[in-house]
Short mmCIF file of C-alpha atoms in Angstrom, two decimals:
data_model
loop_
_atom_site.label_atom_id
_atom_site.label_comp_id
_atom_site.label_asym_id
_atom_site.label_seq_id
_atom_site.Cartn_x
_atom_site.Cartn_y
_atom_site.Cartn_z
CA MET A 1 -15.26 12.33 -9.21
CA ASN A 2 -13.89 10.80 -12.15
CA GLU A 3 -14.13 7.21 -12.90
CA ILE A 4 -11.18 5.08 -12.11
CA THR A 5 -9.84 3.18 -14.99
CA ALA A 6 -9.08 -0.81 -15.16
CA GLU A 7 -5.58 0.25 -15.62
CA GLN A 8 -5.58 2.35 -12.54
CA ILE A 9 -7.09 -0.40 -10.36
CA ALA A 10 -4.46 -2.83 -11.69
CA LYS A 11 -1.87 -0.44 -10.49
CA HIS A 12 -3.61 0.10 -6.94
CA TYR A 13 -3.67 -3.77 -6.82
CA SER A 14 0.01 -4.37 -7.86
CA ALA A 15 1.02 -1.78 -5.03
CA ALA A 16 -1.00 -3.44 -2.58
CA MET A 17 0.39 -6.76 -3.49
CA ASP A 18 3.68 -5.30 -2.94
CA SER A 19 2.74 -4.52 0.56
CA VAL A 20 1.51 -8.30 1.11
CA ASN A 21 4.57 -9.58 -0.43
CA LEU A 22 6.70 -7.45 2.02
CA ILE A 23 4.85 -8.41 5.18
CA ASN A 24 4.68 -12.25 4.03
CA ALA A 25 8.39 -12.28 3.16
CA GLY A 26 9.13 -11.66 7.02
CA GLN A 27 11.89 -9.31 8.63
CA PRO A 28 15.04 -9.05 6.68
CA GLU A 29 17.95 -10.08 8.68
CA ASP A 30 19.58 -6.54 8.42
CA MET A 31 16.55 -4.74 9.80
CA THR A 32 16.15 -3.87 13.40
CA ASP A 33 13.09 -5.15 15.25
CA ALA A 34 11.82 -1.56 15.53
CA ASP A 35 12.41 -0.92 11.81
CA TRP A 36 10.49 -3.93 11.04
CA ALA A 37 7.61 -3.02 13.55
CA ASP A 38 7.46 0.32 11.66
CA THR A 39 7.51 -1.41 8.22
CA LEU A 40 4.81 -3.78 9.23
CA LYS A 41 2.66 -0.81 10.61
CA ARG A 42 3.06 1.31 7.44
CA ASN A 43 2.27 -1.50 5.09
CA ARG A 44 -0.77 -2.87 7.05
CA ASP A 45 -2.20 0.66 7.32
CA HIS A 46 -1.82 0.97 3.52
CA LEU A 47 -3.62 -2.25 2.97
CA VAL A 48 -6.48 -1.19 5.31
CA ILE A 49 -6.83 1.97 3.31
CA MET A 50 -6.90 0.09 0.11
CA LEU A 51 -9.26 -2.42 1.25
CA ALA A 52 -11.66 0.52 1.98
CA LYS A 53 -11.74 1.69 -1.58
CA ASP A 54 -14.94 0.96 -3.67
CA TYR A 55 -13.52 0.63 -6.79
CA TRP A 56 -12.52 -3.11 -6.87
CA THR A 57 -14.09 -5.27 -9.25
CA ASN A 58 -13.11 -9.03 -9.57
CA GLU A 59 -9.68 -8.75 -7.71
CA ASN A 60 -8.92 -11.27 -5.06
CA LEU A 61 -8.75 -9.21 -1.84
CA THR A 62 -8.17 -12.10 0.44
CA PRO A 63 -4.39 -11.76 0.34
CA LEU A 64 -4.65 -8.08 1.13
CA GLN A 65 -7.12 -8.91 3.99
CA GLN A 66 -4.81 -11.52 5.48
CA ALA A 67 -1.64 -9.41 5.39
CA ALA A 68 -3.73 -6.55 7.01
CA GLY A 69 -4.60 -8.71 9.83
CA GLU A 70 -8.35 -8.54 8.95
#
């Protein structure tokens, strides 16, 4: 397997933080409860997958863990 670069790690972290920020912002007024539940599930699942990666170095994973419900 190829070594992951610091730039790639930063992009993955940024994408994970997008999920954190979306979750923390709460349900938009124009979104149904069912759509919000689906959005939460997909973003939390994404965070769980990202937290399982072994390439993290000194990134603060606490916001990811909290938003994922871990």
